[in-house]
Tab-separated table of C-alpha atoms in Angstrom:
chain	number	residue	atom	x	y	z
T	1	ALA	CA	4.362	-23.357	-55.086
T	2	GLY	CA	0.681	-22.415	-54.632
T	3	GLU	CA	-0.283	-24.194	-57.883
T	4	LEU	CA	1.431	-27.394	-56.747
T	5	LEU	CA	-0.465	-27.244	-53.459
T	6	ARG	CA	-3.761	-26.657	-55.203
T	7	ARG	CA	-3.174	-29.628	-57.586
T	8	SER	CA	-2.208	-31.805	-54.634
T	9	SER	CA	-5.409	-30.861	-52.768
T	10	GLU	CA	-7.491	-31.735	-55.841
T	11	ARG	CA	-5.813	-35.172	-56.120
T	12	GLU	CA	-6.331	-35.853	-52.437
T	13	PRO	CA	-9.346	-33.884	-51.219
T	14	ASP	CA	-9.025	-35.392	-47.691
T	15	GLY	CA	-5.259	-35.221	-47.534
T	16	PRO	CA	-3.058	-32.952	-45.339
T	17	VAL	CA	-2.611	-30.259	-48.025
T	18	ALA	CA	-6.344	-29.926	-48.627
T	19	ARG	CA	-7.015	-29.790	-44.861
T	20	SER	CA	-4.408	-27.102	-44.359
T	21	LEU	CA	-5.736	-25.045	-47.237
T	22	ARG	CA	-9.343	-25.292	-45.969
T	23	GLN	CA	-8.212	-24.217	-42.497
T	24	GLY	CA	-6.236	-21.306	-43.956
T	25	VAL	CA	-2.950	-22.347	-42.446
T	26	ILE	CA	0.433	-22.755	-44.133
T	27	VAL	CA	1.064	-26.294	-45.286
T	28	PRO	CA	3.926	-27.906	-43.401
T	29	SER	CA	7.281	-27.201	-45.076
T	30	GLN	CA	8.201	-30.904	-45.491
T	31	VAL	CA	5.060	-31.341	-47.599
T	32	THR	CA	5.682	-28.290	-49.726
T	33	VAL	CA	9.287	-29.019	-50.208
T	34	GLY	CA	8.452	-32.591	-51.197
T	35	LEU	CA	6.039	-31.323	-53.876
T	36	LEU	CA	8.646	-28.850	-55.059
T	37	ALA	CA	11.288	-31.602	-55.235
T	38	GLU	CA	9.080	-33.726	-57.471
T	39	SER	CA	8.334	-30.784	-59.711
T	40	VAL	CA	12.005	-29.731	-59.939
T	41	ARG	CA	13.031	-33.357	-60.701
T	42	ASP	CA	10.479	-33.551	-63.509
T	43	ALA	CA	11.176	-30.061	-64.880
T	44	PRO	CA	12.019	-29.947	-68.636
T	45	GLN	CA	14.717	-27.304	-68.064
T	46	PRO	CA	17.633	-27.146	-65.597
T	47	LEU	CA	16.619	-23.636	-64.419
T	48	VAL	CA	13.486	-23.406	-62.238
T	49	LEU	CA	11.671	-20.374	-60.939
T	50	ILE	CA	9.680	-21.070	-57.702
T	51	ASP	CA	7.017	-18.489	-57.183
T	52	GLY	CA	5.555	-17.896	-53.705
T	53	PHE	CA	8.083	-19.878	-51.718
T	54	PRO	CA	9.444	-19.591	-49.127
T	55	ARG	CA	6.782	-17.730	-47.155
T	56	THR	CA	8.293	-18.263	-43.756
T	57	ALA	CA	11.719	-18.834	-42.182
T	58	GLU	CA	10.547	-22.351	-41.495
T	59	ASN	CA	9.834	-22.858	-45.188
T	60	ARG	CA	13.425	-21.714	-46.034
T	61	ASP	CA	14.815	-24.031	-43.365
T	62	GLY	CA	12.977	-26.943	-45.042
T	63	PHE	CA	14.326	-25.916	-48.409
T	64	LEU	CA	17.844	-25.748	-47.058
T	65	ALA	CA	17.539	-29.101	-45.341
T	66	HIS	CA	16.315	-30.791	-48.451
T	67	TRP	CA	18.646	-29.371	-51.068
T	68	ARG	CA	21.576	-28.608	-48.716
T	69	ARG	CA	22.001	-25.222	-50.488
T	70	ASP	CA	20.320	-21.867	-50.755
T	71	ALA	CA	18.556	-20.510	-53.865
T	72	ASP	CA	20.852	-18.948	-56.455
T	73	ALA	CA	18.695	-15.822	-56.679
T	74	ALA	CA	15.509	-14.185	-55.348
T	75	LEU	CA	13.108	-11.857	-57.045
T	76	LEU	CA	11.251	-9.282	-54.969
């Protein structure tokens, strides 16, 4: 997830992701989930490992709202 956010901030240095990263705050979940959705859609394999997400309960709520399901597994 962090890599997707960094790439997004490089593409749009004045966009909401870049501003959030500069301020040291967590990027809004709808933005992160949107980036994840694009990446999952374009993934070459049907199994996807998302590293570093969710970081907060609000992140998880955004994930559940978008995919209408929970993750199949979590690594700690």
